[in-house]
Amino acid sequence: MEAARTIESIEEEIINDMKDKFGWRIQSVTPIHLGHGNLKWIMNTDSESYFVKKYCKVRYRRGLEEVHEALLHQDLMYRDGLPCQPVYSYINRYIHRLQSEEDYMVTGVSKGELIRAGTANLQQMYSLGEATGKMHKWMNLHMPRRTVLHWELWSKQKMMDRLETNLHETYEANHNKYVSAIQKQMEILNSLDMNIFEPCAKGWAHWDMHVDNLLFYKDGLADIVDFDRLQFVYPDFDISRALLSCA
């Protein structure tokens, strides 16, 4: 009950804060039970709907400045016609601080729908590929130029050592259904020639382009959502994750 009261109090505080900042009078609220740690809602006025996310302090204990920059660029991409939702700012801030020192953001609501993993049709995949290319081109043109990667590819040995640890912990926890998956990962990793990754281009990427962050119409992509992890890494991540997740 304490957790429920806490969520209700945060929800009420956000509703009051949006009224003060934007003049919105929220009429109804629908919780979204997807993702990890963050609280999410669809909040409706009598004429508009908004997606609201309250950030988890544990997940973001290092701060939210990089997320703020990602939200800024998401909003700019929306204004330039890319398939994503607008992000609402107040006094040039895209992350809003409550008196309780909780932080939240607000975007528009996509008209698209989530699909199950592995069920995207040909038109949806073509549209996703086209949009991903345009997004990467926009990022290369408009985002700061960097030379240092946010994340470096580990050596095969380091990845194998981590998987060995995961496998041991999984055995100890009796999570048998995951054991075969980890063993399969190790088999695939062992067969890989790591040199194939050397030519991979470095650049800005969404870095979380899986099926739960993509909304579709029946014949195409509606919106890419959740730009919080936007980083200078390998753009090929966006392509590979989308293919593995959607096709």
PDB file of C-alpha atoms in Angstrom:
ATOM      1  CA  MET A   1       0.000   0.000   0.000  1.00  0.00           C
ATOM      2  CA  GLU A   2       2.870   2.388   0.754  1.00  0.00           C
ATOM      3  CA  ALA A   3       4.198   1.998  -2.803  1.00  0.00           C
ATOM      4  CA  ALA A   4       0.716   2.621  -4.205  1.00  0.00           C
ATOM      5  CA  ARG A   5       0.289   5.776  -2.095  1.00  0.00           C
ATOM      6  CA  THR A   6       3.706   7.001  -3.191  1.00  0.00           C
ATOM      7  CA  ILE A   7       2.858   6.507  -6.868  1.00  0.00           C
ATOM      8  CA  GLU A   8      -0.476   8.283  -6.403  1.00  0.00           C
ATOM      9  CA  SER A   9       1.178  11.215  -4.659  1.00  0.00           C
ATOM     10  CA  ILE A  10       3.819  11.534  -7.427  1.00  0.00           C
ATOM     11  CA  GLU A  11       1.077  11.347 -10.049  1.00  0.00           C
ATOM     12  CA  GLU A  12      -0.885  14.096  -8.311  1.00  0.00           C
ATOM     13  CA  GLU A  13       2.218  16.267  -7.960  1.00  0.00           C
ATOM     14  CA  ILE A  14       3.003  15.894 -11.676  1.00  0.00           C
ATOM     15  CA  ILE A  15      -0.579  16.805 -12.619  1.00  0.00           C
ATOM     16  CA  ASN A  16      -0.395  19.964 -10.502  1.00  0.00           C
ATOM     17  CA  ASP A  17       3.050  20.838 -11.862  1.00  0.00           C
ATOM     18  CA  MET A  18       1.876  20.512 -15.486  1.00  0.00           C
ATOM     19  CA  LYS A  19      -1.085  22.769 -14.696  1.00  0.00           C
ATOM     20  CA  ASP A  20       1.292  25.397 -13.279  1.00  0.00           C
ATOM     21  CA  LYS A  21       3.824  25.141 -16.117  1.00  0.00           C
ATOM     22  CA  PHE A  22       1.659  24.496 -19.170  1.00  0.00           C
ATOM     23  CA  GLY A  23      -1.879  25.373 -18.092  1.00  0.00           C
ATOM     24  CA  TRP A  24      -3.118  21.831 -18.756  1.00  0.00           C
ATOM     25  CA  ARG A  25      -6.063  20.449 -16.799  1.00  0.00           C
ATOM     26  CA  ILE A  26      -5.702  16.676 -16.699  1.00  0.00           C
ATOM     27  CA  GLN A  27      -9.050  14.864 -16.840  1.00  0.00           C
ATOM     28  CA  SER A  28      -7.947  11.212 -16.839  1.00  0.00           C
ATOM     29  CA  VAL A  29      -4.816   9.124 -16.324  1.00  0.00           C
ATOM     30  CA  THR A  30      -3.842   5.673 -17.614  1.00  0.00           C
ATOM     31  CA  PRO A  31      -0.751   3.993 -16.120  1.00  0.00           C
ATOM     32  CA  ILE A  32       1.659   2.210 -18.506  1.00  0.00           C
ATOM     33  CA  HIS A  33       3.244  -0.918 -17.070  1.00  0.00           C
ATOM     34  CA  LEU A  34       6.140  -1.310 -19.510  1.00  0.00           C
ATOM     35  CA  GLY A  35       9.865  -0.810 -19.064  1.00  0.00           C
ATOM     36  CA  HIS A  36      12.004  -0.969 -15.934  1.00  0.00           C
ATOM     37  CA  GLY A  37      12.084   1.402 -12.968  1.00  0.00           C
ATOM     38  CA  ASN A  38      10.519   4.532 -14.473  1.00  0.00           C
ATOM     39  CA  LEU A  39       6.848   5.375 -13.879  1.00  0.00           C
ATOM     40  CA  LYS A  40       4.817   6.104 -17.019  1.00  0.00           C
ATOM     41  CA  TRP A  41       1.338   7.364 -17.813  1.00  0.00           C
ATOM     42  CA  ILE A  42      -0.883   8.618 -20.594  1.00  0.00           C
ATOM     43  CA  MET A  43      -2.492  11.796 -19.227  1.00  0.00           C
ATOM     44  CA  ASN A  44      -5.476  13.309 -21.000  1.00  0.00           C
ATOM     45  CA  THR A  45      -6.995  16.779 -21.061  1.00  0.00           C
ATOM     46  CA  ASP A  46     -10.369  17.323 -22.722  1.00  0.00           C
ATOM     47  CA  SER A  47      -8.609  17.806 -26.086  1.00  0.00           C
ATOM     48  CA  GLU A  48      -5.066  16.337 -25.981  1.00  0.00           C
ATOM     49  CA  SER A  49      -3.143  13.334 -24.682  1.00  0.00           C
ATOM     50  CA  TYR A  50       0.393  13.367 -23.288  1.00  0.00           C
ATOM     51  CA  PHE A  51       2.946  10.688 -22.460  1.00  0.00           C
ATOM     52  CA  VAL A  52       4.571  11.313 -19.071  1.00  0.00           C
ATOM     53  CA  LYS A  53       7.628   9.537 -17.646  1.00  0.00           C
ATOM     54  CA  LYS A  54       8.933   9.942 -14.098  1.00  0.00           C
ATOM     55  CA  TYR A  55      12.601   8.981 -13.948  1.00  0.00           C
ATOM     56  CA  CYS A  56      13.838   6.388 -11.475  1.00  0.00           C
ATOM     57  CA  LYS A  57      16.435   7.871  -9.104  1.00  0.00           C
ATOM     58  CA  VAL A  58      18.266   4.538  -8.813  1.00  0.00           C
ATOM     59  CA  ARG A  59      18.619   4.045 -12.575  1.00  0.00           C
ATOM     60  CA  TYR A  60      19.740   7.629 -13.097  1.00  0.00           C
ATOM     61  CA  ARG A  61      21.807   8.164  -9.950  1.00  0.00           C
ATOM     62  CA  ARG A  62      24.548   9.756 -12.093  1.00  0.00           C
ATOM     63  CA  GLY A  63      22.181  12.481 -13.219  1.00  0.00           C
ATOM     64  CA  LEU A  64      19.965  13.298 -16.193  1.00  0.00           C
ATOM     65  CA  GLU A  65      21.948  15.858 -18.191  1.00  0.00           C
ATOM     66  CA  GLU A  66      22.710  13.441 -21.032  1.00  0.00           C
ATOM     67  CA  VAL A  67      19.035  12.458 -21.114  1.00  0.00           C
ATOM     68  CA  HIS A  68      18.098  16.141 -21.262  1.00  0.00           C
ATOM     69  CA  GLU A  69      20.334  16.583 -24.317  1.00  0.00           C
ATOM     70  CA  ALA A  70      18.746  13.528 -25.921  1.00  0.00           C
ATOM     71  CA  LEU A  71      15.258  14.957 -25.367  1.00  0.00           C
ATOM     72  CA  LEU A  72      16.329  18.294 -26.841  1.00  0.00           C
ATOM     73  CA  HIS A  73      17.521  16.553 -29.993  1.00  0.00           C
ATOM     74  CA  GLN A  74      14.394  14.406 -30.153  1.00  0.00           C
ATOM     75  CA  ASP A  75      12.295  17.568 -30.174  1.00  0.00           C
ATOM     76  CA  LEU A  76      14.473  19.089 -32.912  1.00  0.00           C
ATOM     77  CA  MET A  77      14.147  15.911 -34.973  1.00  0.00           C
ATOM     78  CA  TYR A  78      10.370  16.080 -34.594  1.00  0.00           C
ATOM     79  CA  ARG A  79      10.378  19.695 -35.820  1.00  0.00           C
ATOM     80  CA  ASP A  80      12.415  18.607 -38.854  1.00  0.00           C
ATOM     81  CA  GLY A  81       9.842  15.979 -39.774  1.00  0.00           C
ATOM     82  CA  LEU A  82      11.371  12.782 -38.434  1.00  0.00           C
ATOM     83  CA  PRO A  83       8.948  10.157 -37.072  1.00  0.00           C
ATOM     84  CA  CYS A  84       9.064  10.869 -33.343  1.00  0.00           C
ATOM     85  CA  GLN A  85       6.965  12.801 -30.851  1.00  0.00           C
ATOM     86  CA  PRO A  86       7.494  16.402 -29.648  1.00  0.00           C
ATOM     87  CA  VAL A  87       9.017  16.923 -26.209  1.00  0.00           C
ATOM     88  CA  TYR A  88       7.495  19.706 -24.109  1.00  0.00           C
ATOM     89  CA  SER A  89       9.917  22.174 -22.548  1.00  0.00           C
ATOM     90  CA  TYR A  90       9.476  24.837 -19.899  1.00  0.00           C
ATOM     91  CA  ILE A  91      11.994  27.702 -19.770  1.00  0.00           C
ATOM     92  CA  ASN A  92      14.238  25.693 -22.121  1.00  0.00           C
ATOM     93  CA  ARG A  93      14.223  22.615 -19.872  1.00  0.00           C
ATOM     94  CA  TYR A  94      12.943  19.285 -21.169  1.00  0.00           C
ATOM     95  CA  ILE A  95      13.193  17.532 -17.792  1.00  0.00           C
ATOM     96  CA  HIS A  96      10.958  19.034 -15.122  1.00  0.00           C
ATOM     97  CA  ARG A  97      11.860  19.038 -11.421  1.00  0.00           C
ATOM     98  CA  LEU A  98       9.109  18.668  -8.824  1.00  0.00           C
ATOM     99  CA  GLN A  99       9.225  20.162  -5.322  1.00  0.00           C
ATOM    100  CA  SER A 100       9.763  16.594  -4.080  1.00  0.00           C
ATOM    101  CA  GLU A 101      12.932  16.540  -6.266  1.00  0.00           C
ATOM    102  CA  GLU A 102      11.491  13.913  -8.584  1.00  0.00           C
ATOM    103  CA  ASP A 103      12.099  14.464 -12.328  1.00  0.00           C
ATOM    104  CA  TYR A 104       9.744  13.880 -15.249  1.00  0.00           C
ATOM    105  CA  MET A 105       9.359  14.554 -18.951  1.00  0.00           C
ATOM    106  CA  VAL A 106       6.377  14.980 -21.290  1.00  0.00           C
ATOM    107  CA  THR A 107       5.960  14.095 -24.966  1.00  0.00           C
ATOM    108  CA  GLY A 108       3.105  13.718 -27.388  1.00  0.00           C
ATOM    109  CA  VAL A 109       1.359  10.369 -27.827  1.00  0.00           C
ATOM    110  CA  SER A 110       1.952   8.315 -30.964  1.00  0.00           C
ATOM    111  CA  LYS A 111      -0.981   7.211 -33.086  1.00  0.00           C
ATOM    112  CA  GLY A 112       0.879   4.002 -33.885  1.00  0.00           C
ATOM    113  CA  GLU A 113       0.710   0.686 -32.051  1.00  0.00           C
ATOM    114  CA  LEU A 114       3.219  -1.714 -30.557  1.00  0.00           C
ATOM    115  CA  ILE A 115       3.702  -5.031 -32.349  1.00  0.00           C
ATOM    116  CA  ARG A 116       4.939  -8.367 -31.070  1.00  0.00           C
ATOM    117  CA  ALA A 117       8.606  -9.203 -31.609  1.00  0.00           C
ATOM    118  CA  GLY A 118       9.291 -10.835 -34.958  1.00  0.00           C
ATOM    119  CA  THR A 119       5.965  -9.855 -36.560  1.00  0.00           C
ATOM    120  CA  ALA A 120       6.815  -6.726 -38.603  1.00  0.00           C
ATOM    121  CA  ASN A 121       5.647  -6.966 -42.214  1.00  0.00           C
ATOM    122  CA  LEU A 122       7.576  -5.932 -45.318  1.00  0.00           C
ATOM    123  CA  GLN A 123       6.091  -2.424 -45.483  1.00  0.00           C
ATOM    124  CA  GLN A 124       6.800  -1.795 -41.806  1.00  0.00           C
ATOM    125  CA  MET A 125      10.421  -2.951 -42.117  1.00  0.00           C
ATOM    126  CA  TYR A 126      11.018  -0.869 -45.252  1.00  0.00           C
ATOM    127  CA  SER A 127       9.569   2.210 -43.543  1.00  0.00           C
ATOM    128  CA  LEU A 128      11.674   1.565 -40.438  1.00  0.00           C
ATOM    129  CA  GLY A 129      14.844   1.245 -42.500  1.00  0.00           C
ATOM    130  CA  GLU A 130      14.091   4.474 -44.364  1.00  0.00           C
ATOM    131  CA  ALA A 131      13.395   6.347 -41.120  1.00  0.00           C
ATOM    132  CA  THR A 132      16.532   4.986 -39.439  1.00  0.00           C
ATOM    133  CA  GLY A 133      18.674   6.196 -42.334  1.00  0.00           C
ATOM    134  CA  LYS A 134      17.117   9.667 -42.168  1.00  0.00           C
ATOM    135  CA  MET A 135      17.587   9.766 -38.388  1.00  0.00           C
ATOM    136  CA  HIS A 136      21.279   8.859 -38.632  1.00  0.00           C
ATOM    137  CA  LYS A 137      21.801  11.433 -41.384  1.00  0.00           C
ATOM    138  CA  TRP A 138      20.131  14.110 -39.234  1.00  0.00           C
ATOM    139  CA  MET A 139      22.295  13.193 -36.243  1.00  0.00           C
ATOM    140  CA  ASN A 140      25.485  13.394 -38.298  1.00  0.00           C
ATOM    141  CA  LEU A 141      24.513  16.845 -39.550  1.00  0.00           C
ATOM    142  CA  HIS A 142      23.145  18.425 -36.381  1.00  0.00           C
ATOM    143  CA  MET A 143      24.704  16.788 -33.340  1.00  0.00           C
ATOM    144  CA  PRO A 144      28.123  17.573 -31.829  1.00  0.00           C
ATOM    145  CA  ARG A 145      31.091  15.908 -33.497  1.00  0.00           C
ATOM    146  CA  ARG A 146      32.939  13.512 -31.208  1.00  0.00           C
ATOM    147  CA  THR A 147      35.877  11.146 -31.516  1.00  0.00           C
ATOM    148  CA  VAL A 148      35.575   9.199 -28.244  1.00  0.00           C
ATOM    149  CA  LEU A 149      32.972   6.450 -28.044  1.00  0.00           C
ATOM    150  CA  HIS A 150      30.553   6.302 -25.137  1.00  0.00           C
ATOM    151  CA  TRP A 151      31.004   2.514 -25.124  1.00  0.00           C
ATOM    152  CA  GLU A 152      33.895   0.422 -26.450  1.00  0.00           C
ATOM    153  CA  LEU A 153      33.451  -3.107 -27.795  1.00  0.00           C
ATOM    154  CA  TRP A 154      34.869  -5.611 -25.325  1.00  0.00           C
ATOM    155  CA  SER A 155      37.415  -8.244 -26.308  1.00  0.00           C
ATOM    156  CA  LYS A 156      36.126 -11.751 -26.937  1.00  0.00           C
ATOM    157  CA  GLN A 157      37.859 -12.997 -23.782  1.00  0.00           C
ATOM    158  CA  LYS A 158      36.285 -10.318 -21.600  1.00  0.00           C
ATOM    159  CA  MET A 159      32.823 -11.086 -22.979  1.00  0.00           C
ATOM    160  CA  MET A 160      33.387 -14.826 -22.501  1.00  0.00           C
ATOM    161  CA  ASP A 161      34.491 -14.263 -18.900  1.00  0.00           C
ATOM    162  CA  ARG A 162      31.320 -12.254 -18.222  1.00  0.00           C
ATOM    163  CA  LEU A 163      29.151 -14.985 -19.756  1.00  0.00           C
ATOM    164  CA  GLU A 164      30.915 -17.621 -17.648  1.00  0.00           C
ATOM    165  CA  THR A 165      30.064 -15.590 -14.539  1.00  0.00           C
ATOM    166  CA  ASN A 166      26.462 -15.174 -15.685  1.00  0.00           C
ATOM    167  CA  LEU A 167      26.191 -18.890 -16.380  1.00  0.00           C
ATOM    168  CA  HIS A 168      27.483 -19.790 -12.912  1.00  0.00           C
ATOM    169  CA  GLU A 169      25.101 -17.328 -11.220  1.00  0.00           C
ATOM    170  CA  THR A 170      22.197 -18.647 -13.295  1.00  0.00           C
ATOM    171  CA  TYR A 171      22.964 -22.231 -12.261  1.00  0.00           C
ATOM    172  CA  GLU A 172      23.187 -21.156  -8.616  1.00  0.00           C
ATOM    173  CA  ALA A 173      19.815 -19.387  -8.839  1.00  0.00           C
ATOM    174  CA  ASN A 174      18.161 -22.402 -10.532  1.00  0.00           C
ATOM    175  CA  HIS A 175      17.035 -20.259 -13.472  1.00  0.00           C
ATOM    176  CA  ASN A 176      17.289 -23.217 -15.791  1.00  0.00           C
ATOM    177  CA  LYS A 177      15.386 -21.686 -18.677  1.00  0.00           C
ATOM    178  CA  TYR A 178      18.145 -19.075 -19.056  1.00  0.00           C
ATOM    179  CA  VAL A 179      21.028 -21.541 -18.913  1.00  0.00           C
ATOM    180  CA  SER A 180      20.560 -22.765 -22.482  1.00  0.00           C
ATOM    181  CA  ALA A 181      20.272 -19.162 -23.729  1.00  0.00           C
ATOM    182  CA  ILE A 182      23.603 -18.211 -22.122  1.00  0.00           C
ATOM    183  CA  GLN A 183      25.222 -21.376 -23.472  1.00  0.00           C
ATOM    184  CA  LYS A 184      23.958 -20.452 -26.939  1.00  0.00           C
ATOM    185  CA  GLN A 185      25.443 -16.961 -26.555  1.00  0.00           C
ATOM    186  CA  MET A 186      28.787 -18.484 -25.643  1.00  0.00           C
ATOM    187  CA  GLU A 187      28.654 -20.812 -28.642  1.00  0.00           C
ATOM    188  CA  ILE A 188      27.914 -17.926 -31.019  1.00  0.00           C
ATOM    189  CA  LEU A 189      30.600 -15.718 -29.446  1.00  0.00           C
ATOM    190  CA  ASN A 190      33.200 -18.463 -29.694  1.00  0.00           C
ATOM    191  CA  SER A 191      32.542 -18.822 -33.428  1.00  0.00           C
ATOM    192  CA  LEU A 192      32.795 -15.092 -34.171  1.00  0.00           C
ATOM    193  CA  ASP A 193      35.741 -13.432 -35.869  1.00  0.00           C
ATOM    194  CA  MET A 194      35.907 -10.163 -33.915  1.00  0.00           C
ATOM    195  CA  ASN A 195      37.797  -8.493 -36.769  1.00  0.00           C
ATOM    196  CA  ILE A 196      34.537  -8.165 -38.687  1.00  0.00           C
ATOM    197  CA  PHE A 197      33.588  -5.308 -36.357  1.00  0.00           C
ATOM    198  CA  GLU A 198      36.660  -3.202 -37.155  1.00  0.00           C
ATOM    199  CA  PRO A 199      35.043  -1.418 -40.159  1.00  0.00           C
ATOM    200  CA  CYS A 200      31.923  -0.438 -38.176  1.00  0.00           C
ATOM    201  CA  ALA A 201      31.346   3.304 -38.415  1.00  0.00           C
ATOM    202  CA  LYS A 202      31.294   5.439 -35.287  1.00  0.00           C
ATOM    203  CA  GLY A 203      28.506   7.944 -34.853  1.00  0.00           C
ATOM    204  CA  TRP A 204      25.361   8.957 -33.026  1.00  0.00           C
ATOM    205  CA  ALA A 205      22.708   6.304 -32.490  1.00  0.00           C
ATOM    206  CA  HIS A 206      19.371   5.882 -30.750  1.00  0.00           C
ATOM    207  CA  TRP A 207      20.979   2.832 -29.068  1.00  0.00           C
ATOM    208  CA  ASP A 208      17.706   1.288 -27.903  1.00  0.00           C
ATOM    209  CA  MET A 209      15.995   0.481 -31.199  1.00  0.00           C
ATOM    210  CA  HIS A 210      14.045  -2.629 -30.267  1.00  0.00           C
ATOM    211  CA  VAL A 211      10.421  -3.482 -30.904  1.00  0.00           C
ATOM    212  CA  ASP A 212       9.140  -1.970 -27.633  1.00  0.00           C
ATOM    213  CA  ASN A 213      10.436   1.469 -28.692  1.00  0.00           C
ATOM    214  CA  LEU A 214       8.872   1.406 -32.161  1.00  0.00           C
ATOM    215  CA  LEU A 215       5.235   2.105 -32.963  1.00  0.00           C
ATOM    216  CA  PHE A 216       3.724   1.119 -36.286  1.00  0.00           C
ATOM    217  CA  TYR A 217       0.790   1.637 -38.583  1.00  0.00           C
ATOM    218  CA  LYS A 218      -0.329  -1.447 -40.504  1.00  0.00           C
ATOM    219  CA  ASP A 219       1.759  -0.405 -43.500  1.00  0.00           C
ATOM    220  CA  GLY A 220       4.653   1.567 -42.017  1.00  0.00           C
ATOM    221  CA  LEU A 221       6.446   3.141 -39.087  1.00  0.00           C
ATOM    222  CA  ALA A 222       4.554   5.667 -36.982  1.00  0.00           C
ATOM    223  CA  ASP A 223       7.138   6.742 -34.391  1.00  0.00           C
ATOM    224  CA  ILE A 224      10.479   5.965 -32.820  1.00  0.00           C
ATOM    225  CA  VAL A 225      10.221   6.574 -29.065  1.00  0.00           C
ATOM    226  CA  ASP A 226      12.460   6.606 -25.966  1.00  0.00           C
ATOM    227  CA  PHE A 227      15.592   8.488 -27.028  1.00  0.00           C
ATOM    228  CA  ASP A 228      16.961   8.491 -23.461  1.00  0.00           C
ATOM    229  CA  ARG A 229      20.008   6.357 -24.363  1.00  0.00           C
ATOM    230  CA  LEU A 230      21.031   8.441 -27.385  1.00  0.00           C
ATOM    231  CA  GLN A 231      24.838   8.254 -27.549  1.00  0.00           C
ATOM    232  CA  PHE A 232      27.928   8.432 -29.745  1.00  0.00           C
ATOM    233  CA  VAL A 233      28.547   4.724 -30.336  1.00  0.00           C
ATOM    234  CA  TYR A 234      28.002   2.515 -33.397  1.00  0.00           C
ATOM    235  CA  PRO A 235      24.954   3.372 -35.589  1.00  0.00           C
ATOM    236  CA  ASP A 236      24.945  -0.258 -36.751  1.00  0.00           C
ATOM    237  CA  PHE A 237      23.503  -1.076 -33.324  1.00  0.00           C
ATOM    238  CA  ASP A 238      20.243   0.561 -34.382  1.00  0.00           C
ATOM    239  CA  ILE A 239      20.075  -1.542 -37.530  1.00  0.00           C
ATOM    240  CA  SER A 240      21.002  -4.863 -35.907  1.00  0.00           C
ATOM    241  CA  ARG A 241      18.676  -4.471 -32.914  1.00  0.00           C
ATOM    242  CA  ALA A 242      15.753  -3.481 -35.127  1.00  0.00           C
ATOM    243  CA  LEU A 243      16.319  -6.478 -37.405  1.00  0.00           C
ATOM    244  CA  LEU A 244      16.678  -8.965 -34.554  1.00  0.00           C
ATOM    245  CA  SER A 245      13.694  -7.543 -32.699  1.00  0.00           C
ATOM    246  CA  CYS A 246      11.185  -6.820 -35.455  1.00  0.00           C
ATOM    247  CA  ALA A 247      11.780  -9.153 -38.408  1.00  0.00           C
TER     248      ALA A 247
END
